[in-house]
Amino acid sequence: MSHRSIACLLAVAALAACKPASRDADVANNAGPASASPAYHAGIDADDFAQHVRTLASDEFAGRGPGSDGETRSVAYLEAQFKRLGLRPGNGDSFFQTVPMVETVADENVTLKLDVAGKPRELRFGSDMVIGTRTGKPEVRLDNSELVFVGYGVNAPELGWNDYAGVDVKGKTVVMFVNDPGFHQQDPSLFEGNRMTYYGRWTYKFEEAARQGAAAALIVHDTEGASYGWEVVKNSWSGAQFDLRAEDDPAPRVPLQGWISGEAARSLFSALGQNLDALYAAAGKRGFKAMPLDARASIDLRSRISEKASRNVIARLDGAAHPDEAIVYMAHWDHLGDHGHEADEHGGATQAQSGDTIYNGAVDNATGVAGILEIADAFVHQQPRPDRSLVFFAPTLEESGLLGSRYYVAHPVVPLAKTVAVINLDAMPVIGKARDMTVVGFGSSQLEDLLRTIAQRQGRTLHAEATPEDGFYFRSDHFNFARAGVPALYAKGGDDLIDGGTTAGRLAQVDYRDRRYHKPTDEYDPAWKLDGIIQDLEALYGVGRELASNGQWPRWYERNAFRRAQDRLRAEATSR
């Protein structure tokens, strides 16, 4: 990596005018090297957008890891930008919402010891498996735990599917496949066919294993089913891992959870006289029965546990007529941090390892953060002033399982019953103008009707994501709002590029996934084509502008899974 010396161009100057208390003083003092403030333009502007991304994705921000110096710089930059725009604090008199968290750093020299049909076998961290704990305990042991293959690890009564039927897995180690049966079988009659449901998401599988009383849960990786390669799994599960405190998130947690590589799984099952391809076929049929395996697992996982706090950043523009009702624009500020530094006892960094170890997260998600800043700029300069309030929300800990937004939904600064809609920006495509827009989770709510009208005026159409099997709808922060009933829109530039069509668009997306996603190579590139992003931002701004003035309460479509939760919110709102 060429270590660019890109300053946090605005944060110091803006923060110098304020006198924060102790924690905010730390923020100000770590906002980045001093530099002259650039000239900003009113409204949505490509140069301003690029400046935000360059700054947030610079090496000085160290990959924006929660609980690190990179966090301090990131939230300081956001606070400074929101102040520059004239927005007021979104959480009382503060721009921050503290999110208590537990940091767990596992000993990566650990091995998972297996007894396979009476013969010893070891799986090594990183190459064969990754494993961690959400218990907050410095030592978690698994001693001679029986392995049970539970297919896809799904218990879905409404679909007549229960992979745990007839088997007791309490104290045992469950092994399961990622994604849904419909995807691997290419059977549209199973679940939603090629489109991933929440049952296919790895977070659900660990949640269900915990409900079933398992001592450990391991997911078999496959690139197509997960939608990313083993390197992404290894990068995401190594280094510091973050979680909410148990008292803030009381759902059951499996003591040990992780992944095993496809190669390791194939070898393991072969040693047991099983064929992995045959197991995919068997697990994808109704009536599949869980299989106890002639194998046992042992591990002594030692971790360094620290109770820390991260911060959501929240700003608002009060509405002129209905300030108690709000439209939320959101984009997570965090990324994977710097894997080349060990944190010292004070949270600082020691000497770096060789090579590029900073996960700059330029596309994911400095682009989204820059996007909500530009949309905020447009609303600030809008005349007349919006009738409803606008909230600009930058959650933390998205990369750790959507934790910052989960905490916010449990502790909202605007009651969810008064939250009109959420518009999420995450990993905006930087590949130029398109003839279309992608709506992740297409066919969900009336927000799409508003977006469709605006897109048509731009000469564009809407469509679903090209790879619904990837489960992107469940992998970004809007999902926590959706589960609570708040209509949520997650849309971005499409595949059909003006320059190159769908072939070029999809090749560019695959190139990003394979070469930069959750890798140190996700860096700002001055060759990015930003005209498409500006068009996307204008469209998403248009949705909020319409909602801020028309008094509409958009609805989930009739058969959407979240409509019932919205009905409860609307009843709560009208009963006040």
mmCIF file of N, CA and C in Angstrom, residues 134 153 176 178 196-211 219 228 237 252 254 257 259 398-403 406 471 474-475 479 483:
data_model
loop_
_atom_site.group_PDB
_atom_site.id
_atom_site.type_symbol
_atom_site.label_atom_id
_atom_site.label_comp_id
_atom_site.label_asym_id
_atom_site.label_seq_id
_atom_site.Cartn_x
_atom_site.Cartn_y
_atom_site.Cartn_z
ATOM 1 N N ARG A 134 -19.093 -15.476 22.015
ATOM 2 C CA ARG A 134 -19.855 -14.265 22.338
ATOM 3 C C ARG A 134 -20.210 -14.226 23.825
ATOM 4 N N GLY A 153 -29.562 -26.291 9.541
ATOM 5 C CA GLY A 153 -29.722 -25.702 10.863
ATOM 6 C C GLY A 153 -30.938 -24.810 10.980
ATOM 7 N N MET A 176 -23.404 -27.403 10.056
ATOM 8 C CA MET A 176 -24.511 -27.096 9.137
ATOM 9 C C MET A 176 -23.999 -26.351 7.917
ATOM 10 N N VAL A 178 -24.387 -23.248 4.999
ATOM 11 C CA VAL A 178 -24.824 -21.873 4.882
ATOM 12 C C VAL A 178 -25.881 -21.769 3.775
ATOM 13 N N MET A 196 -32.192 -15.802 -0.934
ATOM 14 C CA MET A 196 -31.940 -16.162 0.453
ATOM 15 C C MET A 196 -33.003 -15.573 1.370
ATOM 16 N N THR A 197 -33.465 -16.386 2.307
ATOM 17 C CA THR A 197 -34.305 -15.901 3.397
ATOM 18 C C THR A 197 -33.411 -15.681 4.610
ATOM 19 N N TYR A 198 -33.979 -15.145 5.679
ATOM 20 C CA TYR A 198 -33.170 -14.950 6.878
ATOM 21 C C TYR A 198 -32.696 -16.289 7.449
ATOM 22 N N TYR A 199 -33.413 -17.377 7.164
ATOM 23 C CA TYR A 199 -32.982 -18.692 7.629
ATOM 24 C C TYR A 199 -31.647 -19.104 7.012
ATOM 25 N N GLY A 200 -31.288 -18.499 5.888
ATOM 26 C CA GLY A 200 -30.022 -18.831 5.246
ATOM 27 C C GLY A 200 -28.842 -18.046 5.752
ATOM 28 N N ARG A 201 -29.116 -16.999 6.522
ATOM 29 C CA ARG A 201 -28.057 -16.112 7.006
ATOM 30 C C ARG A 201 -27.333 -16.768 8.173
ATOM 31 N N TRP A 202 -26.005 -16.609 8.210
ATOM 32 C CA TRP A 202 -25.224 -17.282 9.258
ATOM 33 C C TRP A 202 -25.618 -16.804 10.648
ATOM 34 N N THR A 203 -26.021 -15.553 10.781
ATOM 35 C CA THR A 203 -26.416 -15.061 12.100
ATOM 36 C C THR A 203 -27.609 -15.842 12.638
ATOM 37 N N TYR A 204 -28.597 -16.122 11.768
ATOM 38 C CA TYR A 204 -29.738 -16.921 12.207
ATOM 39 C C TYR A 204 -29.288 -18.300 12.668
ATOM 40 N N LYS A 205 -28.404 -18.923 11.936
ATOM 41 C CA LYS A 205 -28.022 -20.305 12.231
ATOM 42 C C LYS A 205 -27.385 -20.426 13.615
ATOM 43 N N PHE A 206 -26.566 -19.436 13.971
ATOM 44 C CA PHE A 206 -25.986 -19.443 15.316
ATOM 45 C C PHE A 206 -27.062 -19.156 16.373
ATOM 46 N N GLU A 207 -27.992 -18.262 16.058
ATOM 47 C CA GLU A 207 -29.085 -17.962 16.995
ATOM 48 C C GLU A 207 -29.903 -19.225 17.273
ATOM 49 N N GLU A 208 -30.230 -19.975 16.227
ATOM 50 C CA GLU A 208 -31.042 -21.183 16.405
ATOM 51 C C GLU A 208 -30.274 -22.270 17.144
ATOM 52 N N ALA A 209 -28.981 -22.396 16.852
ATOM 53 C CA ALA A 209 -28.170 -23.372 17.582
ATOM 54 C C ALA A 209 -28.180 -23.057 19.074
ATOM 55 N N ALA A 210 -28.129 -21.775 19.413
ATOM 56 C CA ALA A 210 -28.182 -21.385 20.826
ATOM 57 C C ALA A 210 -29.533 -21.744 21.433
ATOM 58 N N ARG A 211 -30.611 -21.473 20.696
ATOM 59 C CA ARG A 211 -31.942 -21.823 21.211
ATOM 60 C C ARG A 211 -32.078 -23.328 21.436
ATOM 61 N N ILE A 219 -20.353 -23.661 10.765
ATOM 62 C CA ILE A 219 -20.966 -23.561 9.438
ATOM 63 C C ILE A 219 -19.940 -23.978 8.403
ATOM 64 N N TYR A 228 -19.091 -15.135 -0.731
ATOM 65 C CA TYR A 228 -17.727 -14.634 -0.628
ATOM 66 C C TYR A 228 -16.811 -15.808 -0.314
ATOM 67 N N TRP A 237 -13.204 -12.757 10.801
ATOM 68 C CA TRP A 237 -13.235 -13.432 12.100
ATOM 69 C C TRP A 237 -11.899 -13.404 12.829
ATOM 70 N N PRO A 252 -30.328 -15.817 23.634
ATOM 71 C CA PRO A 252 -29.342 -16.869 23.938
ATOM 72 C C PRO A 252 -28.179 -16.855 22.959
ATOM 73 N N VAL A 254 -24.754 -19.136 21.596
ATOM 74 C CA VAL A 254 -24.038 -20.401 21.614
ATOM 75 C C VAL A 254 -22.627 -20.127 22.139
ATOM 76 N N GLN A 257 -18.799 -20.458 18.348
ATOM 77 C CA GLN A 257 -19.378 -20.434 17.005
ATOM 78 C C GLN A 257 -18.296 -20.106 15.994
ATOM 79 N N TRP A 259 -16.731 -21.172 11.633
ATOM 80 C CA TRP A 259 -16.845 -21.761 10.300
ATOM 81 C C TRP A 259 -15.733 -22.787 10.110
ATOM 82 N N GLU A 398 -21.532 -2.273 12.481
ATOM 83 C CA GLU A 398 -22.259 -2.996 11.436
ATOM 84 C C GLU A 398 -21.508 -4.259 11.042
ATOM 85 N N GLU A 399 -20.184 -4.121 10.921
ATOM 86 C CA GLU A 399 -19.376 -5.256 10.486
ATOM 87 C C GLU A 399 -19.343 -6.375 11.523
ATOM 88 N N SER A 400 -19.802 -6.093 12.725
ATOM 89 C CA SER A 400 -19.819 -7.090 13.795
ATOM 90 C C SER A 400 -21.186 -7.733 13.963
ATOM 91 N N GLY A 401 -22.099 -7.492 13.022
ATOM 92 C CA GLY A 401 -23.418 -8.105 13.095
ATOM 93 C C GLY A 401 -24.542 -7.105 13.287
ATOM 94 N N LEU A 402 -24.388 -5.894 12.717
ATOM 95 C CA LEU A 402 -25.439 -4.860 12.748
ATOM 96 C C LEU A 402 -25.743 -4.434 14.183
ATOM 97 N N LEU A 403 -24.718 -4.346 15.023
ATOM 98 C CA LEU A 403 -24.947 -4.160 16.453
ATOM 99 C C LEU A 403 -25.306 -2.723 16.816
ATOM 100 N N ARG A 406 -28.829 -2.231 15.962
ATOM 101 C CA ARG A 406 -29.662 -3.021 16.865
ATOM 102 C C ARG A 406 -29.833 -2.292 18.195
ATOM 103 N N GLY A 471 -28.229 -12.720 -0.032
ATOM 104 C CA GLY A 471 -28.851 -12.299 1.223
ATOM 105 C C GLY A 471 -28.452 -10.915 1.684
ATOM 106 N N PHE A 474 -30.277 -8.909 4.506
ATOM 107 C CA PHE A 474 -30.070 -9.221 5.921
ATOM 108 C C PHE A 474 -28.688 -8.817 6.405
ATOM 109 N N ARG A 475 -27.910 -8.173 5.540
ATOM 110 C CA ARG A 475 -26.499 -7.914 5.839
ATOM 111 C C ARG A 475 -26.198 -6.440 6.019
ATOM 112 N N PHE A 479 -31.971 -3.620 8.256
ATOM 113 C CA PHE A 479 -32.706 -4.834 8.609
ATOM 114 C C PHE A 479 -33.255 -4.771 10.028
ATOM 115 N N ARG A 483 -37.233 -5.294 10.852
ATOM 116 C CA ARG A 483 -37.791 -6.286 11.773
ATOM 117 C C ARG A 483 -38.696 -5.648 12.810
#
